[in-house]
PDB file of C-alpha atoms and ligand atoms in Angstrom:
ATOM      1  CA  MET E 485      49.022 -70.731   7.396  1.00 69.00           C
ATOM      2  CA  LEU E 486      51.583 -68.161   6.330  1.00 76.00           C
ATOM      3  CA  ASN E 487      54.321 -67.149   8.743  1.00 88.00           C
ATOM      4  CA  LYS E 488      53.815 -63.662  10.133  1.00 94.00           C
ATOM      5  CA  GLY E 489      55.922 -60.941   8.551  1.00 96.00           C
ATOM      6  CA  LYS E 490      58.556 -58.881  10.320  1.00 97.00           C
ATOM      7  CA  LEU E 491      59.171 -55.165  10.570  1.00 98.00           C
ATOM      8  CA  ILE E 492      62.874 -54.330  10.573  1.00 98.00           C
ATOM      9  CA  VAL E 493      63.146 -50.828  11.977  1.00 98.00           C
ATOM     10  CA  PHE E 494      66.384 -48.935  11.351  1.00 98.00           C
ATOM     11  CA  SER E 495      67.214 -45.645  13.028  1.00 97.00           C
ATOM     12  CA  ALA E 496      70.493 -43.772  13.214  1.00 96.00           C
ATOM     13  CA  PRO E 497      71.836 -40.263  13.488  1.00 95.00           C
ATOM     14  CA  SER E 498      72.178 -38.844   9.976  1.00 92.00           C
ATOM     15  CA  GLY E 499      75.580 -39.752   8.505  1.00 93.00           C
ATOM     16  CA  SER E 500      76.016 -42.978  10.516  1.00 95.00           C
ATOM     17  CA  GLY E 501      75.792 -45.151   7.408  1.00 96.00           C
ATOM     18  CA  LYS E 502      72.209 -46.402   7.723  1.00 96.00           C
ATOM     19  CA  THR E 503      71.388 -45.921   4.031  1.00 95.00           C
ATOM     20  CA  THR E 504      74.636 -47.618   2.995  1.00 96.00           C
ATOM     21  CA  LEU E 505      73.893 -50.654   5.184  1.00 98.00           C
ATOM     22  CA  ILE E 506      70.248 -50.875   4.096  1.00 97.00           C
ATOM     23  CA  ASN E 507      71.315 -50.755   0.439  1.00 96.00           C
ATOM     24  CA  MET E 508      73.785 -53.608   1.013  1.00 98.00           C
ATOM     25  CA  LEU E 509      71.012 -55.624   2.649  1.00 97.00           C
ATOM     26  CA  ARG E 510      68.522 -54.968  -0.137  1.00 96.00           C
ATOM     27  CA  LYS E 511      71.081 -56.030  -2.736  1.00 97.00           C
ATOM     28  CA  ASP E 512      71.749 -59.336  -0.942  1.00 97.00           C
ATOM     29  CA  TYR E 513      68.085 -59.913  -0.032  1.00 97.00           C
ATOM     30  CA  PRO E 514      65.970 -58.545  -2.885  1.00 96.00           C
ATOM     31  CA  ASP E 515      62.820 -60.069  -1.367  1.00 96.00           C
ATOM     32  CA  PHE E 516      62.951 -57.632   1.519  1.00 97.00           C
ATOM     33  CA  GLU E 517      60.605 -54.723   0.940  1.00 96.00           C
ATOM     34  CA  PHE E 518      61.158 -51.119   1.674  1.00 96.00           C
ATOM     35  CA  SER E 519      58.226 -49.687   3.593  1.00 97.00           C
ATOM     36  CA  ILE E 520      55.875 -47.424   1.666  1.00 96.00           C
ATOM     37  CA  SER E 521      54.695 -44.346   3.547  1.00 96.00           C
ATOM     38  CA  ALA E 522      51.877 -41.972   2.704  1.00 98.00           C
ATOM     39  CA  THR E 523      52.719 -38.378   1.850  1.00 97.00           C
ATOM     40  CA  THR E 524      51.078 -35.161   0.694  1.00 98.00           C
ATOM     41  CA  ARG E 525      54.073 -34.104  -1.373  1.00 96.00           C
ATOM     42  CA  GLU E 526      53.934 -34.240  -5.170  1.00 96.00           C
ATOM     43  CA  PRO E 527      55.554 -37.254  -6.888  1.00 95.00           C
ATOM     44  CA  ARG E 528      59.055 -36.487  -8.191  1.00 94.00           C
ATOM     45  CA  GLY E 529      60.314 -37.721 -11.559  1.00 95.00           C
ATOM     46  CA  LYS E 530      59.225 -41.302 -12.168  1.00 95.00           C
ATOM     47  CA  GLU E 531      57.752 -41.858  -8.715  1.00 96.00           C
ATOM     48  CA  LYS E 532      54.525 -43.857  -8.826  1.00 97.00           C
ATOM     49  CA  ASN E 533      51.644 -44.100  -6.400  1.00 98.00           C
ATOM     50  CA  GLY E 534      52.014 -47.256  -4.308  1.00 96.00           C
ATOM     51  CA  VAL E 535      55.673 -47.729  -5.227  1.00 95.00           C
ATOM     52  CA  GLU E 536      57.770 -45.012  -3.554  1.00 94.00           C
ATOM     53  CA  TYR E 537      54.854 -43.557  -1.582  1.00 96.00           C
ATOM     54  CA  PHE E 538      51.094 -43.530  -1.385  1.00 97.00           C
ATOM     55  CA  PHE E 539      50.463 -40.011  -2.632  1.00 98.00           C
ATOM     56  CA  LEU E 540      47.481 -38.360  -0.921  1.00 98.00           C
ATOM     57  CA  SER E 541      45.913 -34.917  -0.956  1.00 98.00           C
ATOM     58  CA  ALA E 542      46.120 -32.910   2.283  1.00 98.00           C
ATOM     59  CA  ASP E 543      42.392 -33.528   2.842  1.00 98.00           C
ATOM     60  CA  GLU E 544      42.753 -37.277   2.383  1.00 98.00           C
ATOM     61  CA  PHE E 545      45.762 -37.316   4.691  1.00 98.00           C
ATOM     62  CA  ASN E 546      44.018 -35.274   7.408  1.00 98.00           C
ATOM     63  CA  LYS E 547      40.956 -37.500   7.254  1.00 98.00           C
ATOM     64  CA  LYS E 548      43.159 -40.546   7.854  1.00 98.00           C
ATOM     65  CA  VAL E 549      44.837 -38.754  10.770  1.00 98.00           C
ATOM     66  CA  ASN E 550      41.423 -38.043  12.310  1.00 98.00           C
ATOM     67  CA  ASP E 551      40.274 -41.620  11.694  1.00 98.00           C
ATOM     68  CA  GLY E 552      43.364 -42.952  13.512  1.00 98.00           C
ATOM     69  CA  GLU E 553      44.708 -44.718  10.420  1.00 98.00           C
ATOM     70  CA  PHE E 554      48.386 -43.867  11.026  1.00 98.00           C
ATOM     71  CA  VAL E 555      50.915 -45.618  13.248  1.00 97.00           C
ATOM     72  CA  GLU E 556      52.863 -42.356  13.209  1.00 96.00           C
ATOM     73  CA  HIS E 557      52.945 -39.228  11.106  1.00 97.00           C
ATOM     74  CA  LYS E 558      54.977 -36.094  10.840  1.00 96.00           C
ATOM     75  CA  THR E 559      55.248 -32.849   8.894  1.00 95.00           C
ATOM     76  CA  VAL E 560      58.617 -32.450   7.155  1.00 90.00           C
ATOM     77  CA  TYR E 561      59.356 -29.197   5.295  1.00 86.00           C
ATOM     78  CA  GLY E 562      55.642 -28.442   4.945  1.00 93.00           C
ATOM     79  CA  ASN E 563      54.575 -31.867   3.657  1.00 96.00           C
ATOM     80  CA  MET E 564      52.931 -34.585   5.715  1.00 97.00           C
ATOM     81  CA  TYR E 565      54.370 -38.099   5.886  1.00 97.00           C
ATOM     82  CA  GLY E 566      53.132 -41.134   7.759  1.00 97.00           C
ATOM     83  CA  THR E 567      53.066 -44.895   8.178  1.00 97.00           C
ATOM     84  CA  LEU E 568      49.648 -46.410   7.520  1.00 98.00           C
ATOM     85  CA  LYS E 569      48.357 -49.073   9.930  1.00 98.00           C
ATOM     86  CA  GLN E 570      46.627 -50.911   7.077  1.00 98.00           C
ATOM     87  CA  TYR E 571      49.908 -51.225   5.165  1.00 97.00           C
ATOM     88  CA  VAL E 572      51.743 -52.584   8.221  1.00 98.00           C
ATOM     89  CA  ASP E 573      48.900 -54.969   9.166  1.00 98.00           C
ATOM     90  CA  ASP E 574      48.788 -56.361   5.607  1.00 97.00           C
ATOM     91  CA  SER E 575      52.590 -56.783   5.535  1.00 97.00           C
ATOM     92  CA  ILE E 576      52.546 -58.791   8.759  1.00 97.00           C
ATOM     93  CA  ALA E 577      49.546 -60.901   7.700  1.00 97.00           C
ATOM     94  CA  GLU E 578      51.099 -61.665   4.306  1.00 96.00           C
ATOM     95  CA  GLY E 579      54.435 -62.725   5.810  1.00 96.00           C
ATOM     96  CA  ARG E 580      56.480 -59.936   4.255  1.00 97.00           C
ATOM     97  CA  ILE E 581      59.795 -58.657   5.602  1.00 97.00           C
ATOM     98  CA  VAL E 582      59.601 -54.882   5.544  1.00 98.00           C
ATOM     99  CA  ILE E 583      62.433 -52.438   6.183  1.00 98.00           C
ATOM    100  CA  PHE E 584      61.612 -49.130   7.862  1.00 97.00           C
ATOM    101  CA  ASP E 585      64.118 -46.293   7.622  1.00 94.00           C
ATOM    102  CA  VAL E 586      62.738 -43.881  10.204  1.00 94.00           C
ATOM    103  CA  ASP E 587      63.806 -41.367  12.811  1.00 93.00           C
ATOM    104  CA  VAL E 588      63.781 -42.366  16.479  1.00 95.00           C
ATOM    105  CA  GLN E 589      60.349 -40.864  17.085  1.00 95.00           C
ATOM    106  CA  GLY E 590      58.831 -42.878  14.216  1.00 95.00           C
ATOM    107  CA  GLY E 591      60.742 -46.021  15.185  1.00 97.00           C
ATOM    108  CA  LEU E 592      59.517 -45.945  18.764  1.00 97.00           C
ATOM    109  CA  ALA E 593      55.926 -45.396  17.612  1.00 97.00           C
ATOM    110  CA  ILE E 594      56.172 -48.514  15.416  1.00 98.00           C
ATOM    111  CA  LYS E 595      57.632 -50.485  18.334  1.00 98.00           C
ATOM    112  CA  GLU E 596      54.804 -49.379  20.602  1.00 98.00           C
ATOM    113  CA  ALA E 597      52.120 -50.359  18.101  1.00 98.00           C
ATOM    114  CA  TYR E 598      53.684 -53.690  16.999  1.00 98.00           C
ATOM    115  CA  PRO E 599      55.902 -54.867  19.894  1.00 98.00           C
ATOM    116  CA  ASP E 600      55.795 -58.544  18.834  1.00 97.00           C
ATOM    117  CA  ASP E 601      56.561 -57.950  15.172  1.00 98.00           C
ATOM    118  CA  VAL E 602      59.534 -55.583  15.197  1.00 98.00           C
ATOM    119  CA  VAL E 603      63.282 -56.003  15.115  1.00 98.00           C
ATOM    120  CA  MET E 604      64.676 -52.693  16.367  1.00 98.00           C
ATOM    121  CA  ILE E 605      68.137 -51.796  15.048  1.00 98.00           C
ATOM    122  CA  PHE E 606      70.055 -48.617  15.865  1.00 98.00           C
ATOM    123  CA  ILE E 607      73.181 -47.814  13.860  1.00 98.00           C
ATOM    124  CA  TYR E 608      75.673 -45.494  15.544  1.00 98.00           C
ATOM    125  CA  PRO E 609      78.991 -43.933  14.534  1.00 97.00           C
ATOM    126  CA  PRO E 610      82.274 -44.697  16.356  1.00 97.00           C
ATOM    127  CA  SER E 611      82.482 -41.066  17.562  1.00 97.00           C
ATOM    128  CA  MET E 612      80.970 -37.642  16.954  1.00 97.00           C
ATOM    129  CA  GLU E 613      84.221 -36.607  15.257  1.00 97.00           C
ATOM    130  CA  ILE E 614      83.905 -39.465  12.739  1.00 97.00           C
ATOM    131  CA  LEU E 615      80.228 -38.655  12.224  1.00 97.00           C
ATOM    132  CA  LYS E 616      81.182 -35.057  11.399  1.00 97.00           C
ATOM    133  CA  ASN E 617      83.845 -36.289   8.952  1.00 96.00           C
ATOM    134  CA  ARG E 618      81.372 -38.594   7.204  1.00 95.00           C
ATOM    135  CA  LEU E 619      78.798 -35.841   6.817  1.00 96.00           C
ATOM    136  CA  GLU E 620      81.469 -33.513   5.406  1.00 96.00           C
ATOM    137  CA  LEU E 621      82.778 -36.192   3.038  1.00 96.00           C
ATOM    138  CA  ARG E 622      79.264 -37.114   1.870  1.00 94.00           C
ATOM    139  CA  GLY E 623      79.036 -33.539   0.666  1.00 94.00           C
ATOM    140  CA  THR E 624      75.231 -33.292   0.642  1.00 93.00           C
ATOM    141  CA  ASP E 625      74.794 -30.806   3.495  1.00 93.00           C
ATOM    142  CA  SER E 626      75.831 -27.227   4.239  1.00 96.00           C
ATOM    143  CA  LYS E 627      77.993 -26.391   7.287  1.00 96.00           C
ATOM    144  CA  GLU E 628      74.885 -25.167   9.145  1.00 96.00           C
ATOM    145  CA  THR E 629      72.917 -28.322   8.322  1.00 95.00           C
ATOM    146  CA  ILE E 630      75.820 -30.488   9.485  1.00 96.00           C
ATOM    147  CA  GLU E 631      75.919 -28.556  12.768  1.00 96.00           C
ATOM    148  CA  LYS E 632      72.167 -29.129  13.202  1.00 95.00           C
ATOM    149  CA  ARG E 633      72.497 -32.832  12.363  1.00 94.00           C
ATOM    150  CA  LEU E 634      75.299 -33.241  14.920  1.00 96.00           C
ATOM    151  CA  ASN E 635      73.226 -31.614  17.663  1.00 96.00           C
ATOM    152  CA  PHE E 636      70.246 -33.775  16.776  1.00 94.00           C
ATOM    153  CA  ALA E 637      72.515 -36.858  16.734  1.00 96.00           C
ATOM    154  CA  LYS E 638      73.218 -36.399  20.450  1.00 95.00           C
ATOM    155  CA  ILE E 639      69.486 -36.319  21.200  1.00 95.00           C
ATOM    156  CA  GLU E 640      68.809 -39.417  19.074  1.00 95.00           C
ATOM    157  CA  MET E 641      71.682 -41.372  20.654  1.00 96.00           C
ATOM    158  CA  GLU E 642      70.074 -40.933  24.074  1.00 96.00           C
ATOM    159  CA  LYS E 643      67.285 -43.209  22.847  1.00 96.00           C
ATOM    160  CA  MET E 644      69.443 -45.994  21.472  1.00 96.00           C
ATOM    161  CA  LYS E 645      68.869 -48.192  24.508  1.00 97.00           C
ATOM    162  CA  GLU E 646      65.230 -48.470  23.408  1.00 97.00           C
ATOM    163  CA  TYR E 647      66.474 -50.455  20.389  1.00 98.00           C
ATOM    164  CA  SER E 648      67.171 -54.174  20.924  1.00 97.00           C
ATOM    165  CA  TYR E 649      70.264 -54.066  18.735  1.00 98.00           C
ATOM    166  CA  ASN E 650      72.895 -51.314  18.650  1.00 98.00           C
ATOM    167  CA  ILE E 651      75.382 -51.716  15.811  1.00 98.00           C
ATOM    168  CA  GLU E 652      78.502 -49.579  15.648  1.00 98.00           C
ATOM    169  CA  ASN E 653      79.427 -48.677  12.081  1.00 98.00           C
ATOM    170  CA  ASP E 654      83.198 -48.411  12.269  1.00 97.00           C
ATOM    171  CA  SER E 655      84.336 -50.756   9.492  1.00 98.00           C
ATOM    172  CA  LEU E 656      81.464 -51.149   7.043  1.00 98.00           C
ATOM    173  CA  GLU E 657      82.184 -54.875   6.542  1.00 98.00           C
ATOM    174  CA  ALA E 658      82.160 -55.541  10.292  1.00 98.00           C
ATOM    175  CA  ALA E 659      78.928 -53.572  10.757  1.00 98.00           C
ATOM    176  CA  TYR E 660      77.256 -55.459   7.904  1.00 98.00           C
ATOM    177  CA  GLY E 661      78.474 -58.747   9.432  1.00 98.00           C
ATOM    178  CA  GLU E 662      76.861 -57.719  12.737  1.00 98.00           C
ATOM    179  CA  LEU E 663      73.635 -56.903  10.935  1.00 98.00           C
ATOM    180  CA  ILE E 664      73.563 -60.311   9.239  1.00 98.00           C
ATOM    181  CA  LYS E 665      74.160 -61.958  12.646  1.00 97.00           C
ATOM    182  CA  VAL E 666      71.233 -60.053  14.137  1.00 98.00           C
ATOM    183  CA  LEU E 667      68.912 -61.071  11.308  1.00 98.00           C
ATOM    184  CA  SER E 668      70.004 -64.718  11.644  1.00 97.00           C
ATOM    185  CA  ALA E 669      69.469 -64.643  15.402  1.00 96.00           C
ATOM    186  CA  GLU E 670      65.984 -63.261  14.703  1.00 96.00           C
ATOM    187  CA  LYS E 671      65.453 -66.102  12.178  1.00 94.00           C
ATOM    188  CA  ILE E 672      64.761 -63.639   9.394  1.00 96.00           C
ATOM    189  CA  ILE E 673      67.566 -65.090   7.319  1.00 94.00           C
ATOM    190  CA  ASN E 674      69.441 -68.379   7.345  1.00 87.00           C
ATOM    191  CA  LYS E 675      73.143 -67.677   7.634  1.00 71.00           C
ATOM    192  CA  ILE E 676      75.164 -70.256   5.770  1.00 59.00           C
TER     193      ILE E 676
HETATM  194  P1  ADP H1492      72.877 -42.152   6.739  1.00 67.33           P
HETATM  195  O1  ADP H1492      71.930 -42.865   5.840  1.00 67.33           O
HETATM  196  O2  ADP H1492      72.944 -42.775   8.113  1.00 67.33           O
HETATM  197  O3  ADP H1492      72.649 -40.679   6.816  1.00 67.33           O
HETATM  198  P2  ADP H1492      74.942 -42.733   4.725  1.00 67.33           P
HETATM  199  O4  ADP H1492      74.711 -44.179   4.442  1.00 67.33           O
HETATM  200  O5  ADP H1492      74.507 -41.726   3.724  1.00 67.33           O
HETATM  201  O6  ADP H1492      74.359 -42.339   6.178  1.00 67.33           O
HETATM  202  O7  ADP H1492      76.507 -42.568   5.045  1.00 67.33           O
HETATM  203  C1  ADP H1492      77.096 -41.288   5.274  1.00 67.33           C
HETATM  204  C2  ADP H1492      78.436 -41.227   4.566  1.00 67.33           C
HETATM  205  O8  ADP H1492      79.378 -42.068   5.228  1.00 67.33           O
HETATM  206  C3  ADP H1492      78.368 -41.705   3.113  1.00 67.33           C
HETATM  207  O9  ADP H1492      79.202 -40.890   2.338  1.00 67.33           O
HETATM  208  C4  ADP H1492      78.897 -43.148   3.202  1.00 67.33           C
HETATM  209  O10 ADP H1492      79.501 -43.564   2.001  1.00 67.33           O
HETATM  210  C5  ADP H1492      79.905 -43.051   4.346  1.00 67.33           C
HETATM  211  N1  ADP H1492      80.050 -44.295   5.139  1.00 67.33           N
HETATM  212  C6  ADP H1492      79.079 -45.166   5.507  1.00 67.33           C
HETATM  213  N2  ADP H1492      79.591 -46.171   6.271  1.00 67.33           N
HETATM  214  C7  ADP H1492      80.912 -45.914   6.394  1.00 67.33           C
HETATM  215  C8  ADP H1492      82.000 -46.575   7.062  1.00 67.33           C
HETATM  216  N3  ADP H1492      81.826 -47.697   7.782  1.00 67.33           N
HETATM  217  N4  ADP H1492      83.231 -46.039   6.957  1.00 67.33           N
HETATM  218  C9  ADP H1492      83.413 -44.888   6.270  1.00 67.33           C
HETATM  219  N5  ADP H1492      82.465 -44.217   5.600  1.00 67.33           N
HETATM  220  C10 ADP H1492      81.208 -44.710   5.663  1.00 67.33           C
HETATM  221  P1  5GP H1493      61.325 -37.190   0.785  1.00 67.33           P
HETATM  222  O1  5GP H1493      60.248 -36.198   0.486  1.00 67.33           O
HETATM  223  O2  5GP H1493      62.687 -36.679   0.453  1.00 67.33           O
HETATM  224  O3  5GP H1493      61.024 -38.531   0.151  1.00 67.33           O
HETATM  225  O4  5GP H1493      61.320 -37.440   2.369  1.00 67.33           O
HETATM  226  C1  5GP H1493      61.459 -36.372   3.236  1.00 67.33           C
HETATM  227  C2  5GP H1493      61.553 -36.831   4.680  1.00 67.33           C
HETATM  228  O5  5GP H1493      60.358 -37.477   5.119  1.00 67.33           O
HETATM  229  C3  5GP H1493      62.679 -37.807   4.977  1.00 67.33           C
HETATM  230  O6  5GP H1493      63.410 -37.302   6.097  1.00 67.33           O
HETATM  231  C4  5GP H1493      61.974 -39.073   5.339  1.00 67.33           C
HETATM  232  O7  5GP H1493      62.713 -39.844   6.273  1.00 67.33           O
HETATM  233  C5  5GP H1493      60.697 -38.579   5.958  1.00 67.33           C
HETATM  234  N1  5GP H1493      59.638 -39.592   5.902  1.00 67.33           N
HETATM  235  C6  5GP H1493      59.287 -40.357   4.826  1.00 67.33           C
HETATM  236  N2  5GP H1493      58.302 -41.202   5.153  1.00 67.33           N
HETATM  237  C7  5GP H1493      58.027 -40.989   6.465  1.00 67.33           C
HETATM  238  C8  5GP H1493      57.088 -41.588   7.376  1.00 67.33           C
HETATM  239  O8  5GP H1493      56.307 -42.487   7.066  1.00 67.33           O
HETATM  240  N3  5GP H1493      57.088 -41.099   8.633  1.00 67.33           N
HETATM  241  C9  5GP H1493      57.922 -40.123   9.041  1.00 67.33           C
HETATM  242  N4  5GP H1493      57.854 -39.748  10.326  1.00 67.33           N
HETATM  243  N5  5GP H1493      58.815 -39.536   8.226  1.00 67.33           N
HETATM  244  C10 5GP H1493      58.863 -39.962   6.948  1.00 67.33           C
END
């Protein structure tokens, strides 16, 4: 029989370095999958159904909501997004290692639905000052958006104790080393 898969759930206040760390992990472990959510938004550029997202119409999405087919779902800027139970169940049954990059609300919903299959990782910045600097340096957000992200960061950090592993991203190398240790301890990878 196949080993069960694992759901690696990453949450972090925006700007903490979650995407950077996930990209390092995906480069070193190309077999890890990135979770595919369902959405009602239109595909962008070369996006394909079943690759970046499962693209659904609003009616299809709402029907699945009513039928209880989502682990969690949310409306973001007028489009609906959600994690499908069927997708997660199949991933676990087929022994896949799937990375979830979700906000705290989504992460905790996944933990509640699949308590035995998750590895919950919260990435946090060394300080709010450093977080602010990183968001400014990244240069993707306006002053107002950065202010909003910083306020939301405080709310998200209150939930970090719900995550089994809290990794501080001060030096990127040290944080990545921590992450590799966590995944070895969880027997997801063999550290050599
Ligand atoms: P998130 O996905 O959590 O929003 P990013 O991965 O986009 O965060 O990182 C935010 C910014 O901080 C990026 O410009 C990234 O290059 C930078 N960054 C990430 N980790 C570190 C680190 N340890 N030290 C300094 N800068 C970092
Ligand atoms: P985009 O349209 O840029 O791909 O994603 C927009 C937003 O939707 C991002 O903040 C992303 O994290 C969020 N998102 C994508 N998939 C899901 C999901 O399955 N559940 C939730 N709650 N949010 C999602």
